[in-house]
Coordinates of C-alpha atoms in Angstrom, one line a residue:
M555 CA 43.9 177.9 -75.1
A556 CA 41.3 179.3 -72.3
K557 CA 40.0 182.7 -73.4
I558 CA 40.7 186.0 -71.1
G559 CA 37.9 187.7 -69.5
I560 CA 35.1 185.1 -70.0
G561 CA 31.9 186.2 -67.7
T562 CA 29.9 189.1 -66.1
W563 CA 32.3 192.0 -65.2
S564 CA 31.4 195.8 -63.9
G565 CA 33.3 198.7 -64.0
K566 CA 32.5 202.6 -63.6
I567 CA 32.8 205.7 -66.3
N568 CA 32.4 209.0 -65.7
V569 CA 31.8 211.1 -68.8
R570 CA 29.4 213.8 -69.9
L571 CA 26.2 211.7 -71.2
A572 CA 26.8 209.2 -68.6
K573 CA 27.9 208.4 -65.0
G574 CA 28.0 204.9 -63.4
E575 CA 28.4 201.4 -63.8
V576 CA 28.9 199.7 -67.3
Q577 CA 28.6 196.5 -67.3
F578 CA 30.0 193.9 -69.8
T579 CA 29.2 190.2 -70.5
I580 CA 31.9 188.6 -72.5
G581 CA 31.8 185.0 -74.1
E582 CA 32.5 183.6 -77.1
D583 CA 30.0 183.1 -80.2
A584 CA 29.3 179.8 -82.5
N585 CA 32.8 180.5 -84.4
G586 CA 34.6 180.6 -81.0
D587 CA 35.2 184.4 -81.4
Y588 CA 34.7 186.8 -78.6
K589 CA 31.4 188.5 -78.3
I590 CA 30.9 191.1 -75.8
D591 CA 27.6 192.7 -74.6
V592 CA 27.6 195.8 -73.0
K593 CA 24.7 198.0 -70.8
L594 CA 25.5 201.8 -70.2
P595 CA 24.3 203.7 -67.6
G596 CA 23.1 207.6 -67.9
A597 CA 22.0 209.2 -71.3
L598 CA 23.4 206.1 -72.6
K599 CA 21.1 203.6 -71.3
S600 CA 19.2 202.5 -74.5
A601 CA 22.4 203.2 -76.7
K602 CA 23.7 199.8 -78.5
I603 CA 27.4 199.1 -78.8
K604 CA 28.5 196.1 -81.1
F605 CA 32.1 195.3 -80.8
M606 CA 33.8 193.5 -83.8
N607 CA 37.3 192.3 -85.0
L608 CA 37.8 191.2 -81.1
V609 CA 41.6 189.6 -80.5
E610 CA 43.6 188.7 -77.7
E611 CA 46.6 190.8 -77.6
P612 CA 49.8 188.9 -77.5
D613 CA 50.2 189.9 -73.7
G614 CA 48.0 187.1 -72.7
K615 CA 45.9 189.8 -70.6
T616 CA 44.1 192.3 -72.8
I617 CA 41.2 191.9 -75.4
S618 CA 41.2 194.6 -78.0
G619 CA 38.6 195.5 -81.0
E620 CA 36.7 197.9 -83.1
G621 CA 32.7 198.6 -82.7
T622 CA 30.1 200.8 -82.9
I623 CA 27.5 202.4 -81.3
S624 CA 24.0 203.6 -81.9
V625 CA 24.3 207.2 -81.2
L626 CA 27.0 207.4 -83.3
P627 CA 25.9 206.0 -86.6
G628 CA 28.5 205.3 -89.3
R629 CA 31.1 206.0 -86.8
K630 CA 34.0 203.5 -85.3
L631 CA 35.1 203.1 -82.1
T632 CA 38.1 201.1 -80.5
G633 CA 38.8 199.2 -76.8
A634 CA 40.8 197.6 -75.2
F635 CA 40.0 195.8 -71.7
T636 CA 43.0 194.1 -69.8
F637 CA 42.2 191.2 -67.3
E638 CA 44.2 190.7 -64.0
A639 CA 42.6 188.0 -62.1
D640 CA 39.1 189.0 -61.1
T641 CA 39.5 192.7 -62.0
F642 CA 40.1 194.7 -65.3
T643 CA 40.6 197.9 -66.6
G644 CA 39.3 199.2 -70.1
E645 CA 39.4 202.5 -72.2
I646 CA 36.9 202.9 -75.4
K647 CA 37.8 205.7 -77.4
A648 CA 34.7 207.0 -79.5
P649 CA 34.4 210.3 -81.6
V650 CA 32.9 213.0 -80.3
V651 CA 33.3 212.0 -76.8
G652 CA 36.9 211.0 -76.8
K653 CA 38.7 208.5 -74.6
I654 CA 36.1 207.0 -71.9
Q655 CA 38.2 205.3 -69.0
I656 CA 36.7 202.1 -66.8
T657 CA 38.1 201.9 -63.8
D658 CA 37.4 200.0 -60.7
G659 CA 36.4 196.9 -62.9
K660 CA 35.7 193.6 -61.3
R661 CA 34.5 190.1 -62.0
I662 CA 30.4 190.0 -61.0
G663 CA 29.6 186.5 -62.7

């Protein structure tokens, strides 16, 4: 079964610490599990996000999972990304910040 969302994607976020373009590269690790690399804008540019427990939801369009972000050590975040052809929407829920909506998502590679 083909994995959804494989490729490089771009979207926009607008939160207090970071406004602008966010990039996601979605692929598979050596075990065939999803892996996501994220590049954030603004004050969060140097922050590192690590996603784990990524699963494809039963709808066949959404990848969801948990993660951590280096600027909030020891705190968990959750995320979900829903794909439709070459577009996507996403949401990350982070402690302190709350919901981060990802809008205008599109495939860029």
